[in-house]
Coordinates of C-alpha atoms and ligand atoms in Angstrom, one line a residue:
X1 CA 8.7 -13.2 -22.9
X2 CA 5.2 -15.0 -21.8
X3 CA 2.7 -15.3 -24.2
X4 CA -0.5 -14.4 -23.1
X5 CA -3.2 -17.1 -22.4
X6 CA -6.0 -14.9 -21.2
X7 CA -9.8 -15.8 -22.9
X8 CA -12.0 -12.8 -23.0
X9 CA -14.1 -12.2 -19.7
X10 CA -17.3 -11.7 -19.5
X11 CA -18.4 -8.0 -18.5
X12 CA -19.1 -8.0 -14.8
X13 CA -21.5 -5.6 -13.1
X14 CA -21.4 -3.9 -9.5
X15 CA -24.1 -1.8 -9.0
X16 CA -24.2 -2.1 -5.2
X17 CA -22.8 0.0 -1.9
X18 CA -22.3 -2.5 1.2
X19 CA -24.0 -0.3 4.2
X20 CA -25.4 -1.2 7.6
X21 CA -24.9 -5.2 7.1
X22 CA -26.2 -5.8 3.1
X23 CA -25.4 -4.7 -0.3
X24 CA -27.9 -1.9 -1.7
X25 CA -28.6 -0.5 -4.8
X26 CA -26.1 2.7 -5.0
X27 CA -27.3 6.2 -4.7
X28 CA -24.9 7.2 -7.3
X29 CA -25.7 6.8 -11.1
X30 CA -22.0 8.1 -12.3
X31 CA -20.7 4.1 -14.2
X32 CA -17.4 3.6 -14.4
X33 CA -15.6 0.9 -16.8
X34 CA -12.7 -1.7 -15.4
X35 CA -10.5 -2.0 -18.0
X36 CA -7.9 -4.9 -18.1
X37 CA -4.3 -3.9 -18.6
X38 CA -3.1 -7.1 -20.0
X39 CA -4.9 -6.4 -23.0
X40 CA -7.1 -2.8 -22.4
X41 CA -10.4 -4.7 -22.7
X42 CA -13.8 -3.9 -20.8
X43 CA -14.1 -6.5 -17.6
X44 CA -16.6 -4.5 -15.7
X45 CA -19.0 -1.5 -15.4
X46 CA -19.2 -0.3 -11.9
X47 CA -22.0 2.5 -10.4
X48 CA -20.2 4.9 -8.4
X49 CA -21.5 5.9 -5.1
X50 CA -22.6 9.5 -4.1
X51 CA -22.5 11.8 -1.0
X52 CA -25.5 10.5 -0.6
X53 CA -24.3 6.6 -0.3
X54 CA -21.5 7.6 1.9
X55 CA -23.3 9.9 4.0
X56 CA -25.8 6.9 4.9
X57 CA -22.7 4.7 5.4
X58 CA -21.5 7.1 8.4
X59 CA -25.0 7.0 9.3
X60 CA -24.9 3.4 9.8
X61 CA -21.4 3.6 11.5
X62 CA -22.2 5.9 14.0
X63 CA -25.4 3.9 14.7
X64 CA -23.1 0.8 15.6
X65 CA -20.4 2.5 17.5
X66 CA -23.1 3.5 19.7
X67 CA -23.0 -0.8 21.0
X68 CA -19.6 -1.7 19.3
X69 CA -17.7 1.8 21.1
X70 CA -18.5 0.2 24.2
X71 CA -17.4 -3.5 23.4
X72 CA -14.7 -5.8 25.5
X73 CA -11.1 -6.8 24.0
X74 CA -12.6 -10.0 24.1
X75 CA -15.4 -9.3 21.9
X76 CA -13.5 -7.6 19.5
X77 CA -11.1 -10.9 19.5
X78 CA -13.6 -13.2 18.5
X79 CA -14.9 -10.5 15.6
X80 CA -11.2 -10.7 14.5
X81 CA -10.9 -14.4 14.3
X82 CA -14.1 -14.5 12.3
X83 CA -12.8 -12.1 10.3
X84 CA -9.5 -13.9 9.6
X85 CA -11.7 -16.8 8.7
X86 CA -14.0 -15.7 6.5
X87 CA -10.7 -14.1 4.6
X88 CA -8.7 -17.0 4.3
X89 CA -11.8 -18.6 2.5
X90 CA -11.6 -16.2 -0.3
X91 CA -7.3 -16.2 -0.8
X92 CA -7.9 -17.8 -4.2
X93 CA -10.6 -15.5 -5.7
X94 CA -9.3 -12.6 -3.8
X95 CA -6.0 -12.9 -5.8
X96 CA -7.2 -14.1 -9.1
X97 CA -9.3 -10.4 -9.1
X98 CA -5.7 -8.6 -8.5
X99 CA -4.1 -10.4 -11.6
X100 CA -6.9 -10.0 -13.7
X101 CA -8.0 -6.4 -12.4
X102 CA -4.8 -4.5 -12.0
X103 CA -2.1 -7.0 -13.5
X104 CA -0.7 -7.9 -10.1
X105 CA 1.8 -10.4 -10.8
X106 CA 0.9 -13.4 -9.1
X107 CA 4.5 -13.7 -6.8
X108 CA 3.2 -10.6 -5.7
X109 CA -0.6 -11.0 -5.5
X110 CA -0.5 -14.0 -3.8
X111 CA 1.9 -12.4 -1.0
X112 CA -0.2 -9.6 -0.5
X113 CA -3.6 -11.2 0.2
X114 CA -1.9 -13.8 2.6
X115 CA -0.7 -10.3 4.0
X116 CA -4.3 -9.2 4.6
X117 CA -5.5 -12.5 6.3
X118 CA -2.7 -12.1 8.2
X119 CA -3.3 -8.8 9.9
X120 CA -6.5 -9.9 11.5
X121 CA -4.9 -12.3 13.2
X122 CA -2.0 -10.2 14.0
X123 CA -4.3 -7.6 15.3
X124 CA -6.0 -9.8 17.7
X125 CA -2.8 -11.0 19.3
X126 CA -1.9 -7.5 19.4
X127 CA -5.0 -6.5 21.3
X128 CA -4.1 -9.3 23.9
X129 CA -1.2 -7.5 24.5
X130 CA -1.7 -3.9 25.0
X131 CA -2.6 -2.1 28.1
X132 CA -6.4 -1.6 27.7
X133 CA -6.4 -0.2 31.6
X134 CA -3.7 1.3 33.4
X135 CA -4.4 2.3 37.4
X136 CA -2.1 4.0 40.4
X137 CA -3.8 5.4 42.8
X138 CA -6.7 7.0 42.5
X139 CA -6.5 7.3 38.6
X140 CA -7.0 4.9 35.8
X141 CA -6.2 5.4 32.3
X142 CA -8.2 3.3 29.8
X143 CA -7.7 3.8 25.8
X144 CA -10.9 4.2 23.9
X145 CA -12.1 4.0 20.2
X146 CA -11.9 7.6 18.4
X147 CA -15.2 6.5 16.8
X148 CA -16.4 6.4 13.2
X149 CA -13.3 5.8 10.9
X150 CA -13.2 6.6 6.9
X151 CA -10.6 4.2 5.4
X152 CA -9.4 5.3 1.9
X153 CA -7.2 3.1 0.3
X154 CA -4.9 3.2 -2.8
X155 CA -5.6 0.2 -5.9
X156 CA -2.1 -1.1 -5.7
X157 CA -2.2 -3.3 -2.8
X158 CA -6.1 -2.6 -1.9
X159 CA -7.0 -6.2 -0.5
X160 CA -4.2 -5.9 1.8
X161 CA -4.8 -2.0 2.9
X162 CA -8.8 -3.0 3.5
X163 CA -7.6 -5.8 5.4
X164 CA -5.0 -3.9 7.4
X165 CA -7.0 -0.7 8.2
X166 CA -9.8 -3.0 9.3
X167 CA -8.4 -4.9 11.5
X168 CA -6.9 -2.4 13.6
X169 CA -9.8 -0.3 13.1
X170 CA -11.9 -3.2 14.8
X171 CA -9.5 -4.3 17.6
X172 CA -9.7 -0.8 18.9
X173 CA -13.6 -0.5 18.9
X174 CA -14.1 1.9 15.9
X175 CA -16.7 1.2 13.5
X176 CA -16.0 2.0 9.6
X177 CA -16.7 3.0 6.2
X178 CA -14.3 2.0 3.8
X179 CA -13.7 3.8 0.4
X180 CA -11.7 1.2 -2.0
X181 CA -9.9 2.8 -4.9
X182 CA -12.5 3.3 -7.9
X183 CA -9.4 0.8 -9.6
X184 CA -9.8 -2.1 -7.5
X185 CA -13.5 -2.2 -7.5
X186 CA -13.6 -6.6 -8.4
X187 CA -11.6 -7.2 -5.4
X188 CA -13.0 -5.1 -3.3
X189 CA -16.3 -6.5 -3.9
X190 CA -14.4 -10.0 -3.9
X191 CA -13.2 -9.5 -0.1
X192 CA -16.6 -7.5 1.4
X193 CA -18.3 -10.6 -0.1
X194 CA -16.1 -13.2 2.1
X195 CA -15.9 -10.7 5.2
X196 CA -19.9 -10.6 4.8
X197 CA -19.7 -14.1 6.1
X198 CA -17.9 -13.1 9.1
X199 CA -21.6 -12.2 10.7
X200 CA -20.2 -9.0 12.0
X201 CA -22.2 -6.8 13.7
X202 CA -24.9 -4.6 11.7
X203 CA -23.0 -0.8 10.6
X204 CA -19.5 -2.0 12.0
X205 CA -18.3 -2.4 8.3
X206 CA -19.7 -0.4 5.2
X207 CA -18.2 0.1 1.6
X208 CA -18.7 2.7 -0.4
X209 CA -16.9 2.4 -3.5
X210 CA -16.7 5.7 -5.7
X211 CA -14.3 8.3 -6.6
X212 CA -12.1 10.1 -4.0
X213 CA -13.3 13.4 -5.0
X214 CA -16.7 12.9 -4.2
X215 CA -16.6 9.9 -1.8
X216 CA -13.8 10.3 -0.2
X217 CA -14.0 14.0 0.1
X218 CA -17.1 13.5 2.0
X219 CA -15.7 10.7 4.7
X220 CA -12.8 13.7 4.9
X221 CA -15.2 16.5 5.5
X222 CA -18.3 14.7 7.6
X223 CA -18.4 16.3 11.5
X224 CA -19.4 12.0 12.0
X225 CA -16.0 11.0 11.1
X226 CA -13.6 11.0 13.5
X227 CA -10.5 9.6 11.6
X228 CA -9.3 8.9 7.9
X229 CA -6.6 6.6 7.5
X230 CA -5.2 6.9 4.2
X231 CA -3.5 5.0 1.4
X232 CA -2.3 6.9 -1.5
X233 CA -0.5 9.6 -3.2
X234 CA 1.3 12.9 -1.4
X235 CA -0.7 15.1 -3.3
X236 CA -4.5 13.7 -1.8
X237 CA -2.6 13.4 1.7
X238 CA -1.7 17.2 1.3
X239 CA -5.7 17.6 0.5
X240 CA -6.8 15.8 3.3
X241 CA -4.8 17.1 6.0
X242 CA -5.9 20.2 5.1
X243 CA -9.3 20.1 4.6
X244 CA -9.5 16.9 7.7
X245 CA -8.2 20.0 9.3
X246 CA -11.7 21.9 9.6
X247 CA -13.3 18.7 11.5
X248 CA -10.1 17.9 13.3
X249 CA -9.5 14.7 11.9
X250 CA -6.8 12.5 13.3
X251 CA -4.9 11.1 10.3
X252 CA -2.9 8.5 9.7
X253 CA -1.5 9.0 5.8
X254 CA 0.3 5.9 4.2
X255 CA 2.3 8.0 1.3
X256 CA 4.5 7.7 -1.6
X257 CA 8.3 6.5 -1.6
X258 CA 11.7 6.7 -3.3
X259 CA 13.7 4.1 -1.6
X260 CA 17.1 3.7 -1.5
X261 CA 18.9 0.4 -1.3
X262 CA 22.1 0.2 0.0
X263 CA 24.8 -1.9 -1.4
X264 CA 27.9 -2.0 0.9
X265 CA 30.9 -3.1 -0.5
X266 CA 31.3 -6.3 1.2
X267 CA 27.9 -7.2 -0.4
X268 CA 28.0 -10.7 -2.3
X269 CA 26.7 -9.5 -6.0
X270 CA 25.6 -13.2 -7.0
X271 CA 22.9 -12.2 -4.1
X272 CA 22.9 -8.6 -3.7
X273 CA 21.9 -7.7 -7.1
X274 CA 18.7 -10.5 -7.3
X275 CA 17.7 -9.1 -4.2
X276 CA 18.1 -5.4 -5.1
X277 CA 16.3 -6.2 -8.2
X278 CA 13.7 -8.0 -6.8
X279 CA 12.8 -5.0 -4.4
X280 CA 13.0 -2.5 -7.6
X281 CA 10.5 -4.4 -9.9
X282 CA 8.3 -5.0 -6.6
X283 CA 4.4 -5.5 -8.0
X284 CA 6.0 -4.3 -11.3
X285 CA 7.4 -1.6 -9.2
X286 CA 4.2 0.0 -8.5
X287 CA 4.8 -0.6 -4.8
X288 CA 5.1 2.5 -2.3
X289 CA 8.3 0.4 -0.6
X290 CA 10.0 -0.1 -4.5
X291 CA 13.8 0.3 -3.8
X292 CA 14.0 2.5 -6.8
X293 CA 17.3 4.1 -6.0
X294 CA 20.5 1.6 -5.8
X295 CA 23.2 3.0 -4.0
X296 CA 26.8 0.9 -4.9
X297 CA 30.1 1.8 -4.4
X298 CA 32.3 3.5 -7.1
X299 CA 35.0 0.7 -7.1
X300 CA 32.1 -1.8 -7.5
X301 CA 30.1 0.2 -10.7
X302 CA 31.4 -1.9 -13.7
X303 CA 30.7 -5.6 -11.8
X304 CA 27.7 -3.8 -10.9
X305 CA 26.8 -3.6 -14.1
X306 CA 27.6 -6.5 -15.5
X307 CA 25.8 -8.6 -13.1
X308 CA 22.5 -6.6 -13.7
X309 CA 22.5 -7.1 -17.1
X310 CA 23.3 -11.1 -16.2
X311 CA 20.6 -10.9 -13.7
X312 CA 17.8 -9.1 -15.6
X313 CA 17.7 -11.6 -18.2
X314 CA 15.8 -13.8 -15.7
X315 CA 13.5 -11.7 -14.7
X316 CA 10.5 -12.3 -17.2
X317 CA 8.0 -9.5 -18.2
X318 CA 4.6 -10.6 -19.5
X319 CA 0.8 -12.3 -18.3
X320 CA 1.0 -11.8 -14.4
X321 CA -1.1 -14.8 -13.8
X322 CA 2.1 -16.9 -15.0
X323 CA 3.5 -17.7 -11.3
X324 CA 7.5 -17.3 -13.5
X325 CA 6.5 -13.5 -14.0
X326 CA 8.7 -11.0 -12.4
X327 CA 7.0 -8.0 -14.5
X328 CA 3.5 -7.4 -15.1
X329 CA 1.4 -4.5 -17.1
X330 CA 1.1 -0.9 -15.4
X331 CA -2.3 -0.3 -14.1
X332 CA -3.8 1.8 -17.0
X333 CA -2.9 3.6 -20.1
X334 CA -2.1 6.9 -17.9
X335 CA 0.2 5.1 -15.9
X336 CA 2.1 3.7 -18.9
X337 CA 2.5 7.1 -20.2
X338 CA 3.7 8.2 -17.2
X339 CA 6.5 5.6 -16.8
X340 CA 7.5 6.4 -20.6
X341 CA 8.2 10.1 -19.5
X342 CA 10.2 9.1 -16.9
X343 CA 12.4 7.3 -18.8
X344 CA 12.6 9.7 -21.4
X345 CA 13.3 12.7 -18.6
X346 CA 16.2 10.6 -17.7
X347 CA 17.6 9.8 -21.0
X348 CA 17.3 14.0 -21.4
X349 CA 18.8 14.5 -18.1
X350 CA 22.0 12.6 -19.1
X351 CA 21.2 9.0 -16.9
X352 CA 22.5 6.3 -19.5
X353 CA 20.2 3.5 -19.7
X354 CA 21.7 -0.1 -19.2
X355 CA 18.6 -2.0 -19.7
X356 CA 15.5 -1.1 -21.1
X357 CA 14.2 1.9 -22.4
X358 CA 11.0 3.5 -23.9
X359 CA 8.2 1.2 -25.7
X360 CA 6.4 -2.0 -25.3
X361 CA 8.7 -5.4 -24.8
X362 CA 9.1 -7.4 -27.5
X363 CA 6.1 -9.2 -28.3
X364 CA 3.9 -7.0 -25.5
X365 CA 2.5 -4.9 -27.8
X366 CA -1.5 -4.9 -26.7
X367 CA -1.7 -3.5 -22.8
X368 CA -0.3 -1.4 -20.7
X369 CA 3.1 -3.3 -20.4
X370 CA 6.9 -1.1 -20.2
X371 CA 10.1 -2.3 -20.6
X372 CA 11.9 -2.8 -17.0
X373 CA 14.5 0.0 -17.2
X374 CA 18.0 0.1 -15.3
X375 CA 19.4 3.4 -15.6
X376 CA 23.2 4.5 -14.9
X377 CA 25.1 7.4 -14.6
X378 CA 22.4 8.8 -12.4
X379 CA 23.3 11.5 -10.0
X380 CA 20.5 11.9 -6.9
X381 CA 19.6 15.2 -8.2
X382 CA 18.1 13.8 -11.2
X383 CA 14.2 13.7 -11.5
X384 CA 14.2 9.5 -12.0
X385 CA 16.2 10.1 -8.7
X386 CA 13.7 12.6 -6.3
X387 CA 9.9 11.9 -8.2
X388 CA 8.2 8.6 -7.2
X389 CA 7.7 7.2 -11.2
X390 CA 5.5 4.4 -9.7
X391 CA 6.9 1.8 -12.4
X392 CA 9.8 -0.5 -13.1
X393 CA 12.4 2.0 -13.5
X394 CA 15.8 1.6 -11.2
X395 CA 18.3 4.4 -11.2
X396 CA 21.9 3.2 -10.1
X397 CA 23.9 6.2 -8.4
X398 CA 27.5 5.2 -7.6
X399 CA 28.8 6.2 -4.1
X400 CA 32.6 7.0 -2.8
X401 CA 32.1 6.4 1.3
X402 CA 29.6 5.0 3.7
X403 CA 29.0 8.6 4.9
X404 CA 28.4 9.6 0.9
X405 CA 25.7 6.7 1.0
X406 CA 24.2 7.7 3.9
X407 CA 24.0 10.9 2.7
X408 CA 22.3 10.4 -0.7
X409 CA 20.0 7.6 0.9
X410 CA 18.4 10.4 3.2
X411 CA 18.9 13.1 0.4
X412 CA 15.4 12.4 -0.4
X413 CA 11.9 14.0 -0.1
X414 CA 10.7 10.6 0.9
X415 CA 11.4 8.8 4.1
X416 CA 8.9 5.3 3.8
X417 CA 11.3 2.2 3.2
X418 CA 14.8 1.3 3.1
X419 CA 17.6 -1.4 2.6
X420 CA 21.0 -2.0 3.2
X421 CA 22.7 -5.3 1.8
X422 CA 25.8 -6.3 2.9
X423 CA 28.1 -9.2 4.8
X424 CA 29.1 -7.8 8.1
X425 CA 25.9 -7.6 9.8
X426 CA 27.4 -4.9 12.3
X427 CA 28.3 -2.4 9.4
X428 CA 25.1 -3.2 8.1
X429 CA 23.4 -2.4 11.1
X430 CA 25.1 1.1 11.9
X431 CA 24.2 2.1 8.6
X432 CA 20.3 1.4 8.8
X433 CA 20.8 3.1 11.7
X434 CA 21.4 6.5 10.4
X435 CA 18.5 6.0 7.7
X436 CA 15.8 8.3 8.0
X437 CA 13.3 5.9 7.2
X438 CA 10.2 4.1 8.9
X439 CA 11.5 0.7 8.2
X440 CA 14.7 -0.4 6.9
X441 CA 15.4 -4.3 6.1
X442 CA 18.8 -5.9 5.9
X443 CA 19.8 -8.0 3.0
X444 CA 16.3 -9.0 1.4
X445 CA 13.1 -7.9 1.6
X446 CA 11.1 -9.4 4.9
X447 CA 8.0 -8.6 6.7
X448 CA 7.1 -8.9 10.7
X449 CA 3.1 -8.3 10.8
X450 CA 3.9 -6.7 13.7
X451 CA 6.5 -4.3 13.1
X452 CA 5.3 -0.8 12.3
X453 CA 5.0 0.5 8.7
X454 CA 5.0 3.7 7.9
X455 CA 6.7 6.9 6.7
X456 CA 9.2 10.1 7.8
X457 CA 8.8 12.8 5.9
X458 CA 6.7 13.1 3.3
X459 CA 6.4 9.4 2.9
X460 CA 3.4 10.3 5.7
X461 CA 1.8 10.6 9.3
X462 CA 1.6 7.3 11.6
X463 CA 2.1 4.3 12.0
X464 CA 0.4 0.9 11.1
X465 CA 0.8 -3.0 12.1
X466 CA 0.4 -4.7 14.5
X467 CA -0.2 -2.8 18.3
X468 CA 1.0 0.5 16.5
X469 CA -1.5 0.3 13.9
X470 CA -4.2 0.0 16.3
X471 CA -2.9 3.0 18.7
X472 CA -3.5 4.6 15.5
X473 CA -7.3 4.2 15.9
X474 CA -7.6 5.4 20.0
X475 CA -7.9 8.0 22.7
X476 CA -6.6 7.9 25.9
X477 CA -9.1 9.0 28.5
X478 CA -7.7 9.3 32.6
X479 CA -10.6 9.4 35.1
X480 CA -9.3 11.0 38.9
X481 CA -11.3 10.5 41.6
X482 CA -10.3 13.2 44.6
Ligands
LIG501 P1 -4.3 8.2 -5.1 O1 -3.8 9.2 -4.0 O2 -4.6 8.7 -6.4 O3 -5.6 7.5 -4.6 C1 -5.7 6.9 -3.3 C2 -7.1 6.9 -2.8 O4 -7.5 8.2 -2.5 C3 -8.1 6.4 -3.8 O5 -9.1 5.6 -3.2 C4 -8.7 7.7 -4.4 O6 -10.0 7.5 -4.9 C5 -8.8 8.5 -3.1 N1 -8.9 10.0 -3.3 C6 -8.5 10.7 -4.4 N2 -8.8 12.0 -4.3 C7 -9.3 12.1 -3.0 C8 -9.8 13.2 -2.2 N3 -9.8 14.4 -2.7 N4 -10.2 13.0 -1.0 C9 -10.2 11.7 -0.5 N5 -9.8 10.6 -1.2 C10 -9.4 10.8 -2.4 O7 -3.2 7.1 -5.1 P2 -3.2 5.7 -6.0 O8 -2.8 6.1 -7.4 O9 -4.4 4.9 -5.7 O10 -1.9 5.0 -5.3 C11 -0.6 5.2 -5.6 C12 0.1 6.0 -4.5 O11 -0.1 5.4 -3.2 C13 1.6 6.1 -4.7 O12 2.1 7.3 -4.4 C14 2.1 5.1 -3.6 O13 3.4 5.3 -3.2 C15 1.1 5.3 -2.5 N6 1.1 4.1 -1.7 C16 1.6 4.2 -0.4 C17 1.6 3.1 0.4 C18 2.2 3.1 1.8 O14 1.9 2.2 2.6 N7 2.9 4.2 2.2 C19 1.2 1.9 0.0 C20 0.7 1.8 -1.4 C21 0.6 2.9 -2.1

């Protein structure tokens, strides 16, 4: 175990909204407290905005899409590289606020804000690419901006979502007004400080940070709003399809997981179990993608075993800002609460745990850290199986034929992410073929900024990355002249 180095911060204070271009005193007097998980003491008092904030953030939004609706790929290209720019200046910061605010190990904080520069880039090379005007005959077919977009976004990967939703937002003309999660209020402020410096037009981008009942219910229910794109838990997608449903909003809704990895039994354990691992305890396995469910064949379960136990005594729990961390504190109190009743549920359910287990690690005591918990004996139907626990918890379900794995892979509410590990690549391949799944990765976890991300089921609606992303923000209009 780490030992924890941290010195007491000093309380920060956010009192401001960022609308039309500058950061104003907030409508909103509600205050809410940052608490550090590492240790549950006070970092920061942030003022909540109102409807009132929010509703003169749209204002200014609408105001700029009046100019910015009707602005050229090009344009919007050089606003992306300024963007990407004024990102990359802030990497450092920007990921020192995610260990510090949430516990974010840094592995995992540092990938995920390199993620976030990355997608304004990636953005603008996909706007080079996609077919702005189509014409035949005497028709043309151009794809416009919806208009003003509210951008909600979820605290476990917030830099990167604000980043992501942005930049697509921007490379297909729309103008926005983004609501961080109340969690991740230092870095949001950390990254609207840097993009500040991107001298983007006045309205284009406004923060309002405050709580998704009263904030983001109002970018949900505002006639000015023409799209939410969404980051965050099934039950608040459920809410805002619905009541996005009264202005009809087009949605895109980034949603929860359960995914399965695949281990096929020509899989190399000495590599197949670090990687399955890896992809379980993802950000402390608070990730949406988390490969949560392991999937191994029957003749495989005791070597299985034993290599987990082998392998899990390298993976270190303790400070996140340690770059040897694999495991870092939950979020918040609630959420270690939460991961403790999952892990009791399973031990009630029958599920024998391997590694782990209820209660603080050894010598992690203070904070909101968990033990990371392997469970076996776990059959799909199992609550640790079907609920997203949102925590480092991995249930191992044994399998007697590909078609069996198949089977319990897609035997799943959730449809976002999946693996399949494995030495014959064409096996592999047919396999993650048949999984119902928006993206499915062979052998280790990878990323193409350009590949689309997104879920089946109830993992959500849409797409984003890369062209897909930004098709996510348009219209398609067809003029015909007679
Ligand atoms: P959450 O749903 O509680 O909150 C997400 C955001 O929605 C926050 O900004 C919150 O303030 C806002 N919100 C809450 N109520 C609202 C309302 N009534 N109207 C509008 N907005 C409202 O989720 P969370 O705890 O921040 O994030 C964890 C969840 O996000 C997990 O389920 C995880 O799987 C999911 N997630 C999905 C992806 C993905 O890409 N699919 C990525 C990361 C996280």
């Amino acid at each position: 175990m780490a030992t924890l180095t941290h010195a007491a911060a000093s309380i920060k204070s956010i009192t401001t909204q960022y609308i039309d271009g500058a950061f104003v005193e907030s409508h909103g007097r509600q205050v809410t407290d940052i608490i550090r998980p590492i240790d549950g003491q006070l970092i920061a008092r942030v003022t909540l905005g109102d409807e009132e904030d929010t509703r003169r953030a749209i204002d200014a939004a609408k105001r700029a899409f009046t100019t910015y609706g009707r602005s050229t790929p090009d344009e919007r290209a050089k606003i992306l590289r300024r963007l990407h720019e004024a990102a990359a200046a802030r990497v450092d910061d920007l990921t020192s606020a995610m260990i510090e605010e949430y516990g974010g190990v840094a592995q995992f904080a540092g990938l995920i804000v390199q993620s976030g520069v990355i997608a304004f880039a990636a953005a603008e090379q996909a706007l080079q690419e996609m077919p702005w005007t189509r014409r035949w005959d005497k028709t043309t077919v151009t794809l416009e901006p919806v208009g003003v977009a509210g951008l909600i976004t979820a605290w476990n990967a917030n830099a990167l979502f604000m980043c992501l939703k942005l930049a697509s937002a921007v490379a297909a003309g729309c103008t926005v007004v983004i609501k961080p999660s109340e969690l991740s209020s230092l870095q949001a402020r950390v990254l609207v400080e840097a993009l500040h410096e991107a001298d983007l037009p006045k309205g284009l981008l406004n923060v309002v940070t405050g709580a998704g009942s009263v904030v983001g219910a109002e970018l949900v229910r505002n006639p000015d709003v023409a799209k939410i794109s969404f980051t965050g838990s099934v039950a608040v997608g459920e809410t805002i399809m619905r009541d996005g449903a009264a202005t009809m909003k087009r949605v895109t809704l980034e949603l929860g997981g359960k995914s399965p990895t695949i281990m096929l039994e020509d899989a190399a354990l000495d590599e197949a179990i670090p990687s399955a691992l890896t992809m379980a305890f993802l950000n402390s396995g608070q990730a949406c993608a988390a490969g949560t469910r392991l999937l191994v064949p029957k003749s495989r379960l005791d070597a299985v075993k034993a290599a987990i136990r082998e392998t899990m005594r390298t993976f270190r729990v303790g400070d996140p800002a340690d770059p040897k961390t694999a495991v870092g504190p939950m979020v918040s109190q609630k959420q270690y609460e939460r991961v403790q009743s999952y892990i009791r549920k399973g031990i009630e359910e029958g599920a024998e745990v391997l590694v782990g287990g209820e209660g603080h690690p050894e010598g992690l005591d203070e904070g909101f850290f968990v033990k990371p918990t392997v469970f076996v004996n776990v059959k799909n139907d199992m609550t640790i199986a079907q609920e997203e626990i949102f925590g480092p918890v991995l249930s191992v379900i044994a399998y007697e034929s590909e078609d069996d794995a198949i089977r319990l892979a897609n035997d799943s509410k959730y449809g976002l992410h999946a693996a399949v590990i494995g030495t014959d690549l064409t096996r592999a391949r047919r396999v993650a073929s048949q999984l119902r799944a928006g993206r499915v990765v062979i052998n280790n976890l990878t990323d193409d900024p350009q590949a689309p991300w997104g879920g089946f089921k109830f993992s959500g609606v849409g797409r984003e990355y890369g062209r897909y992303g930004i098709e996510a923000f348009l219209e398609t209009r067809a003029i015909l002249e007679s």
